[in-house]
Amino acid sequence: MKSISLYRLFLERVNSYGAIALTFSLVAAPAIAQDNTIELELQEANPSQFRPSTQTPGQINYRDLPPLENQFPNDSGQNNVTPLPAENIEFATEETDYTLGPGDQINLDIFQVEEYSGKYPVLVDGTISLPLVGRVDVRGLSLKETSEAVSKQYSTYLKRPVVTVGLVTPRPLKIGVSGEVDNPGSYQVAITGDQPQFPTVTDILEQAGGINTIADVRNIRVTRNIKGKEIIYNSNLWDLLTKGQIQQNISLRDGDTVFVPTTDEINTAELDKLAGASFGLQTDKPIKVAVVGEVYRPGSHFVQPG
C-alpha cells in the first residue's frame, strides 16, 4: 500500500486566547489502495526548520507558506498544461510566393509549341482558357504551381510538355489597414509600369496617412490568407529605421491586412525620429493624445501642432 507523507507539521500558540495557526505542506498526492483506504504517515517537524514569524498575533503570513508547485509535483516534474494549437494560424518568417487571382495576366510559354503559347488573363472564376485543353483553374496557385497544372493538362496531348509561366500584369491589390494610423480602412493599390513593384508595409502606411503618436512600430502584424490558412508576419519598422533592415519592410499581396498595435509607453526621442520617416507622424496635422486622471474631460483629444 502506498503512503502519503506530511511533513513540517508545526503548531504554534499565537495569542493568549488559545488561537492556533497551522502550517503544513503536502508533498505527495494521496495514494488510494485497492481497498479504498488511505494510509497517512505523520512525521514530527523540528521547529527550527521554520522561520520566526513576523506577523502580529492572530495573523498568518501567506509568504511563509511553501509554493504550490512544490506541494503538488507531477510525475514528470513539468507542467501538464499544454496550449491548444491554432490549426488555421501560422507565424511565418519568410515571404510567400505570389498567388494568382482574377484580374491577373500571365504569359504562358510551351517549349516548341508556339501556337499554344501567349498571354492569358485570369478570368473572374479564377480560370484561364487555353487552346485544346479548355479552362484550367489557377486561383490561389503560385506561378510554379500553375506551370505544373498546365503541364499536367497538356501531357495528354503532348509528350513531356515544358511549360514556363510568368506574370505580365498583376491585378490591383486590396489591402486593409487598421490600428494606430491616421486613416484606417481598405485601400486599393494599382501596380503599373514595365517592372511593377508590389507595395510594402511603409507604402500602405504612408497611403493611410502615417502612424500616430501611440503606434507600436516594433510589432506591426501583416496577416495573409493562403488556401484557408492565415499566415502572420511581424514587421519591426524600428529596426528598419535604426539598423537598415529592409527585410522588415514586407511586400504586400492582395487581401493582406496590416495592423498597427498600441504602444505601452511613449518615448519622445523615438517620436522625433519617427517624425522624419515617410510613414511616420504627420507634423502638419493635429495629433491625438490621451488624457487621464483628475481632469475635467479625460479621454482622447486632438492637439494642433506648434
Short mmCIF file of C-alpha atoms in Angstrom, two decimals:
data_model
loop_
_atom_site.label_atom_id
_atom_site.label_comp_id
_atom_site.label_asym_id
_atom_site.label_seq_id
_atom_site.Cartn_x
_atom_site.Cartn_y
_atom_site.Cartn_z
CA MET A 1 0.00 0.00 0.00
CA LYS A 2 1.33 3.43 -0.93
CA SER A 3 1.55 6.13 1.66
CA ILE A 4 1.35 9.85 1.84
CA SER A 5 3.87 11.89 3.77
CA LEU A 6 3.00 15.05 5.57
CA TYR A 7 5.96 16.85 6.95
CA ARG A 8 6.83 20.09 8.59
CA LEU A 9 3.80 19.91 10.85
CA PHE A 10 4.08 22.62 13.42
CA LEU A 11 1.58 24.02 15.85
CA GLU A 12 2.19 27.37 17.40
CA ARG A 13 0.20 29.15 20.01
CA VAL A 14 -0.14 32.66 18.71
CA ASN A 15 -2.22 34.54 21.28
CA SER A 16 -3.44 34.45 24.82
CA TYR A 17 -6.91 33.33 23.76
CA GLY A 18 -5.67 29.98 22.63
CA ALA A 19 -5.89 30.57 18.87
CA ILE A 20 -3.68 28.19 16.90
CA ALA A 21 -2.05 28.71 13.50
CA LEU A 22 -1.41 25.60 11.42
CA THR A 23 1.16 25.49 8.62
CA PHE A 24 1.79 22.36 6.62
CA SER A 25 2.98 21.18 3.22
CA LEU A 26 1.57 18.31 1.21
CA VAL A 27 4.42 16.92 -0.83
CA ALA A 28 2.85 13.90 -2.44
CA ALA A 29 -0.57 13.17 -3.85
CA PRO A 30 -2.58 10.70 -1.74
CA ALA A 31 -2.29 7.13 -2.86
CA ILE A 32 -5.50 5.15 -2.68
CA ALA A 33 -5.13 1.41 -2.33
CA GLN A 34 -7.31 -1.15 -4.00
CA ASP A 35 -9.40 -1.47 -0.80
CA ASN A 36 -10.14 2.28 -0.98
CA THR A 37 -8.13 3.06 2.16
CA ILE A 38 -5.51 5.76 2.58
CA GLU A 39 -2.51 5.40 4.83
CA LEU A 40 -1.09 8.59 6.31
CA GLU A 41 2.37 8.76 7.83
CA LEU A 42 2.92 11.70 10.14
CA GLN A 43 6.41 12.91 10.83
CA GLU A 44 7.42 15.34 13.51
CA ALA A 45 8.97 18.53 12.33
CA ASN A 46 11.75 20.39 14.02
CA PRO A 47 10.51 23.90 14.89
CA SER A 48 13.94 25.23 13.94
CA GLN A 49 13.10 24.46 10.31
CA PHE A 50 10.65 27.33 10.33
CA ARG A 51 11.45 31.00 10.06
CA PRO A 52 10.43 33.17 13.01
CA SER A 53 7.02 34.66 12.47
CA THR A 54 6.98 38.43 11.97
CA GLN A 55 3.21 38.88 11.81
CA THR A 56 1.10 40.24 14.63
CA PRO A 57 -0.64 37.76 16.96
CA GLY A 58 -3.69 36.14 15.42
CA GLN A 59 -2.47 36.53 11.78
CA ILE A 60 -0.93 34.12 9.30
CA ASN A 61 1.57 35.47 6.79
CA TYR A 62 0.88 33.87 3.42
CA ARG A 63 4.54 34.44 2.44
CA ASP A 64 5.54 31.79 5.00
CA LEU A 65 3.56 29.15 3.13
CA PRO A 66 5.52 26.98 0.66
CA PRO A 67 4.85 27.49 -3.06
CA LEU A 68 2.06 25.40 -4.56
CA GLU A 69 4.27 23.98 -7.27
CA ASN A 70 6.44 22.37 -4.56
CA GLN A 71 3.43 20.86 -2.84
CA PHE A 72 1.85 19.17 -5.83
CA PRO A 73 4.58 17.99 -8.20
CA ASN A 74 3.59 15.76 -11.09
CA ASP A 75 5.36 12.63 -12.18
CA SER A 76 7.39 14.26 -14.92
CA GLY A 77 8.29 17.39 -13.00
CA GLN A 78 6.89 19.51 -15.82
CA ASN A 79 3.75 21.50 -16.34
CA ASN A 80 0.99 19.37 -17.76
CA VAL A 81 -0.95 22.32 -19.20
CA THR A 82 -0.50 22.45 -22.98
CA PRO A 83 -1.83 25.36 -25.07
CA LEU A 84 -4.35 24.46 -27.72
CA PRO A 85 -2.89 24.51 -31.25
CA ALA A 86 -4.14 27.14 -33.66
CA GLU A 87 -4.69 24.96 -36.70
CA ASN A 88 -5.51 27.79 -39.09
CA ILE A 89 -2.87 30.29 -37.94
CA GLU A 90 0.81 30.15 -38.79
CA PHE A 91 3.57 32.60 -37.90
CA ALA A 92 5.91 32.93 -40.86
CA THR A 93 9.48 34.15 -41.17
CA GLU A 94 9.77 34.12 -44.98
CA GLU A 95 7.55 35.75 -47.54
CA THR A 96 5.28 33.55 -49.64
CA ASP A 97 5.14 33.38 -53.42
CA TYR A 98 2.67 35.46 -55.39
CA THR A 99 -0.60 33.63 -55.98
CA LEU A 100 -2.84 34.20 -58.97
CA GLY A 101 -6.38 35.56 -58.90
CA PRO A 102 -8.99 37.22 -61.13
CA GLY A 103 -7.53 40.24 -62.93
CA ASP A 104 -4.00 38.88 -63.35
CA GLN A 105 -2.49 38.42 -66.79
CA ILE A 106 0.13 35.74 -67.31
CA ASN A 107 2.44 34.72 -70.12
CA LEU A 108 2.44 31.03 -70.91
CA ASP A 109 5.27 29.54 -72.97
CA ILE A 110 5.16 25.91 -74.07
CA PHE A 111 8.55 24.82 -75.38
CA GLN A 112 8.50 24.34 -79.16
CA VAL A 113 4.70 24.76 -79.29
CA GLU A 114 4.30 28.41 -80.24
CA GLU A 115 0.66 28.08 -81.30
CA TYR A 116 -0.35 27.37 -77.70
CA SER A 117 1.95 29.95 -76.14
CA GLY A 118 0.87 33.51 -75.38
CA LYS A 119 -0.70 35.86 -72.85
CA TYR A 120 -3.78 34.77 -70.96
CA PRO A 121 -5.96 36.66 -68.45
CA VAL A 122 -7.20 35.05 -65.27
CA LEU A 123 -10.99 35.20 -65.53
CA VAL A 124 -13.44 36.14 -62.79
CA ASP A 125 -13.90 32.48 -61.85
CA GLY A 126 -10.14 32.05 -61.34
CA THR A 127 -9.51 30.06 -64.53
CA ILE A 128 -7.52 30.58 -67.72
CA SER A 129 -8.90 29.44 -71.06
CA LEU A 130 -6.30 27.51 -73.06
CA PRO A 131 -6.43 26.07 -76.56
CA LEU A 132 -7.09 22.35 -76.82
CA VAL A 133 -7.43 21.68 -73.07
CA GLY A 134 -10.02 24.34 -72.20
CA ARG A 135 -10.22 26.02 -68.80
CA VAL A 136 -7.66 25.41 -66.07
CA ASP A 137 -8.30 26.61 -62.50
CA VAL A 138 -5.32 28.65 -61.28
CA ARG A 139 -6.90 30.66 -58.46
CA GLY A 140 -4.60 30.66 -55.42
CA LEU A 141 -1.74 28.95 -57.27
CA SER A 142 1.81 30.25 -57.47
CA LEU A 143 3.49 30.60 -60.85
CA LYS A 144 5.33 27.32 -60.30
CA GLU A 145 2.12 25.52 -59.34
CA THR A 146 0.38 27.00 -62.39
CA SER A 147 3.16 25.69 -64.63
CA GLU A 148 2.71 22.20 -63.17
CA ALA A 149 -1.08 22.34 -63.55
CA VAL A 150 -0.87 23.39 -67.21
CA SER A 151 1.79 20.75 -67.95
CA LYS A 152 -0.48 18.08 -66.49
CA GLN A 153 -3.36 19.16 -68.74
CA TYR A 154 -1.23 19.16 -71.90
CA SER A 155 0.53 15.87 -71.07
CA THR A 156 -2.45 14.05 -72.59
CA TYR A 157 -1.74 15.63 -76.00
CA LEU A 158 1.97 16.48 -75.87
CA LYS A 159 4.98 14.36 -74.95
CA ARG A 160 6.66 15.76 -71.84
CA PRO A 161 5.49 19.36 -72.26
CA VAL A 162 7.79 22.01 -70.80
CA VAL A 163 5.70 24.96 -69.61
CA THR A 164 7.00 28.29 -68.31
CA VAL A 165 4.62 30.77 -66.68
CA GLY A 166 5.37 34.44 -66.00
CA LEU A 167 3.35 37.27 -64.51
CA VAL A 168 2.74 40.05 -67.04
CA THR A 169 0.27 42.35 -65.26
CA PRO A 170 -0.72 41.79 -61.64
CA ARG A 171 -4.23 42.62 -60.53
CA PRO A 172 -4.93 45.66 -58.32
CA LEU A 173 -4.35 44.84 -54.68
CA LYS A 174 -6.94 45.37 -51.96
CA ILE A 175 -5.26 45.87 -48.58
CA GLY A 176 -6.81 46.57 -45.19
CA VAL A 177 -5.14 48.87 -42.66
CA SER A 178 -6.22 49.13 -39.02
CA GLY A 179 -4.88 50.20 -35.65
CA GLU A 180 -2.88 53.30 -34.79
CA VAL A 181 -2.85 55.02 -38.19
CA ASP A 182 -4.31 58.34 -39.26
CA ASN A 183 -6.83 56.93 -41.76
CA PRO A 184 -7.60 53.23 -41.22
CA GLY A 185 -9.64 51.44 -43.86
CA SER A 186 -9.43 49.48 -47.11
CA TYR A 187 -7.08 50.62 -49.87
CA GLN A 188 -6.74 49.58 -53.49
CA VAL A 189 -3.28 49.77 -54.99
CA ALA A 190 -2.74 49.51 -58.74
CA ILE A 191 0.55 48.01 -59.90
CA THR A 192 1.77 49.57 -63.13
CA GLY A 193 4.96 50.05 -65.12
CA ASP A 194 7.28 47.84 -67.12
CA GLN A 195 8.78 46.42 -63.93
CA PRO A 196 5.93 46.54 -61.43
CA GLN A 197 6.80 46.57 -57.75
CA PHE A 198 4.48 45.35 -55.04
CA PRO A 199 3.66 47.85 -52.29
CA THR A 200 5.32 47.40 -48.92
CA VAL A 201 4.20 47.99 -45.34
CA THR A 202 5.66 51.51 -45.34
CA ASP A 203 3.94 52.30 -48.65
CA ILE A 204 0.49 51.39 -47.36
CA LEU A 205 1.06 53.18 -44.04
CA GLU A 206 2.04 56.32 -45.93
CA GLN A 207 -1.11 55.99 -48.03
CA ALA A 208 -3.14 55.64 -44.81
CA GLY A 209 -1.82 58.99 -43.57
CA GLY A 210 1.01 57.64 -41.46
CA ILE A 211 1.11 56.32 -37.92
CA ASN A 212 0.10 58.30 -34.85
CA THR A 213 1.92 59.07 -31.61
CA ILE A 214 0.86 55.90 -29.77
CA ALA A 215 1.74 53.42 -32.54
CA ASP A 216 3.97 50.44 -31.75
CA VAL A 217 6.17 50.22 -34.85
CA ARG A 218 8.10 47.23 -33.46
CA ASN A 219 5.18 44.80 -33.63
CA ILE A 220 3.23 45.57 -36.78
CA ARG A 221 1.33 42.48 -37.97
CA VAL A 222 0.67 41.51 -41.57
CA THR A 223 -1.97 38.80 -41.98
CA ARG A 224 -2.23 36.86 -45.24
CA ASN A 225 -4.75 34.17 -46.16
CA ILE A 226 -3.34 31.34 -48.24
CA LYS A 227 -5.58 28.39 -49.09
CA GLY A 228 -7.70 28.84 -45.98
CA LYS A 229 -4.79 29.31 -43.58
CA GLU A 230 -3.80 32.62 -42.01
CA ILE A 231 -0.11 33.43 -42.29
CA ILE A 232 1.07 36.13 -39.87
CA TYR A 233 4.23 38.18 -40.39
CA ASN A 234 5.79 40.56 -37.87
CA SER A 235 7.22 43.81 -39.22
CA ASN A 236 9.63 45.74 -36.98
CA LEU A 237 9.90 49.13 -38.65
CA TRP A 238 12.05 50.49 -35.83
CA ASP A 239 14.80 48.09 -36.94
CA LEU A 240 14.25 49.35 -40.48
CA LEU A 241 14.84 52.95 -39.35
CA THR A 242 17.72 52.36 -36.95
CA LYS A 243 19.50 49.34 -38.46
CA GLY A 244 18.53 49.48 -42.12
CA GLN A 245 16.93 46.01 -42.07
CA ILE A 246 14.97 46.25 -45.32
CA GLN A 247 13.55 42.75 -44.82
CA GLN A 248 11.32 44.27 -42.15
CA ASN A 249 9.52 46.21 -44.89
CA ILE A 250 7.38 43.28 -46.07
CA SER A 251 5.97 43.21 -49.62
CA LEU A 252 2.18 43.06 -49.58
CA ARG A 253 -0.23 40.88 -51.56
CA ASP A 254 -3.88 41.11 -52.49
CA GLY A 255 -6.10 40.59 -49.44
CA ASP A 256 -3.41 41.35 -46.84
CA THR A 257 -4.32 43.21 -43.66
CA VAL A 258 -1.87 45.45 -41.80
CA PHE A 259 -2.44 46.08 -38.09
CA VAL A 260 -0.51 48.67 -36.07
CA PRO A 261 -0.88 47.98 -32.32
CA THR A 262 -0.79 50.49 -29.48
CA THR A 263 2.49 51.02 -27.66
CA ASP A 264 2.85 50.53 -23.91
CA GLU A 265 4.98 53.64 -23.44
CA ILE A 266 5.82 56.80 -25.36
CA ASN A 267 9.43 57.84 -25.92
CA THR A 268 9.81 61.44 -27.08
CA ALA A 269 13.22 60.76 -28.65
CA GLU A 270 11.72 57.98 -30.75
CA LEU A 271 8.81 60.22 -31.75
CA ASP A 272 11.28 62.75 -33.16
CA LYS A 273 12.92 60.04 -35.25
CA LEU A 274 9.59 58.65 -36.44
CA ALA A 275 8.51 62.14 -37.49
CA GLY A 276 11.21 62.08 -40.16
CA ALA A 277 10.10 58.76 -41.66
CA SER A 278 7.93 58.64 -44.78
CA PHE A 279 5.32 56.60 -42.94
CA GLY A 280 5.79 58.49 -39.67
CA LEU A 281 4.00 61.22 -37.83
CA GLN A 282 2.40 63.92 -39.93
CA THR A 283 3.72 67.04 -38.18
CA ASP A 284 1.38 69.34 -40.10
CA LYS A 285 -1.73 67.58 -38.78
CA PRO A 286 -3.32 67.54 -35.32
CA ILE A 287 -2.02 64.76 -33.11
CA LYS A 288 -4.10 62.56 -30.81
CA VAL A 289 -3.17 62.41 -27.14
CA ALA A 290 -4.74 60.51 -24.26
CA VAL A 291 -5.54 62.45 -21.09
CA VAL A 292 -6.32 60.56 -17.88
CA GLY A 293 -6.59 61.32 -14.19
CA GLU A 294 -8.25 64.13 -12.26
CA VAL A 295 -9.11 66.37 -15.21
CA TYR A 296 -12.37 67.88 -16.38
CA ARG A 297 -12.53 65.96 -19.68
CA PRO A 298 -10.40 62.79 -19.68
CA GLY A 299 -10.05 60.79 -22.86
CA SER A 300 -8.57 61.22 -26.35
CA HIS A 301 -8.02 64.76 -27.59
CA PHE A 302 -6.52 66.26 -30.72
CA VAL A 303 -3.80 68.88 -30.33
CA GLN A 304 -2.80 71.29 -33.10
CA PRO A 305 0.94 71.27 -33.94
CA GLY A 306 3.00 74.18 -32.68
#
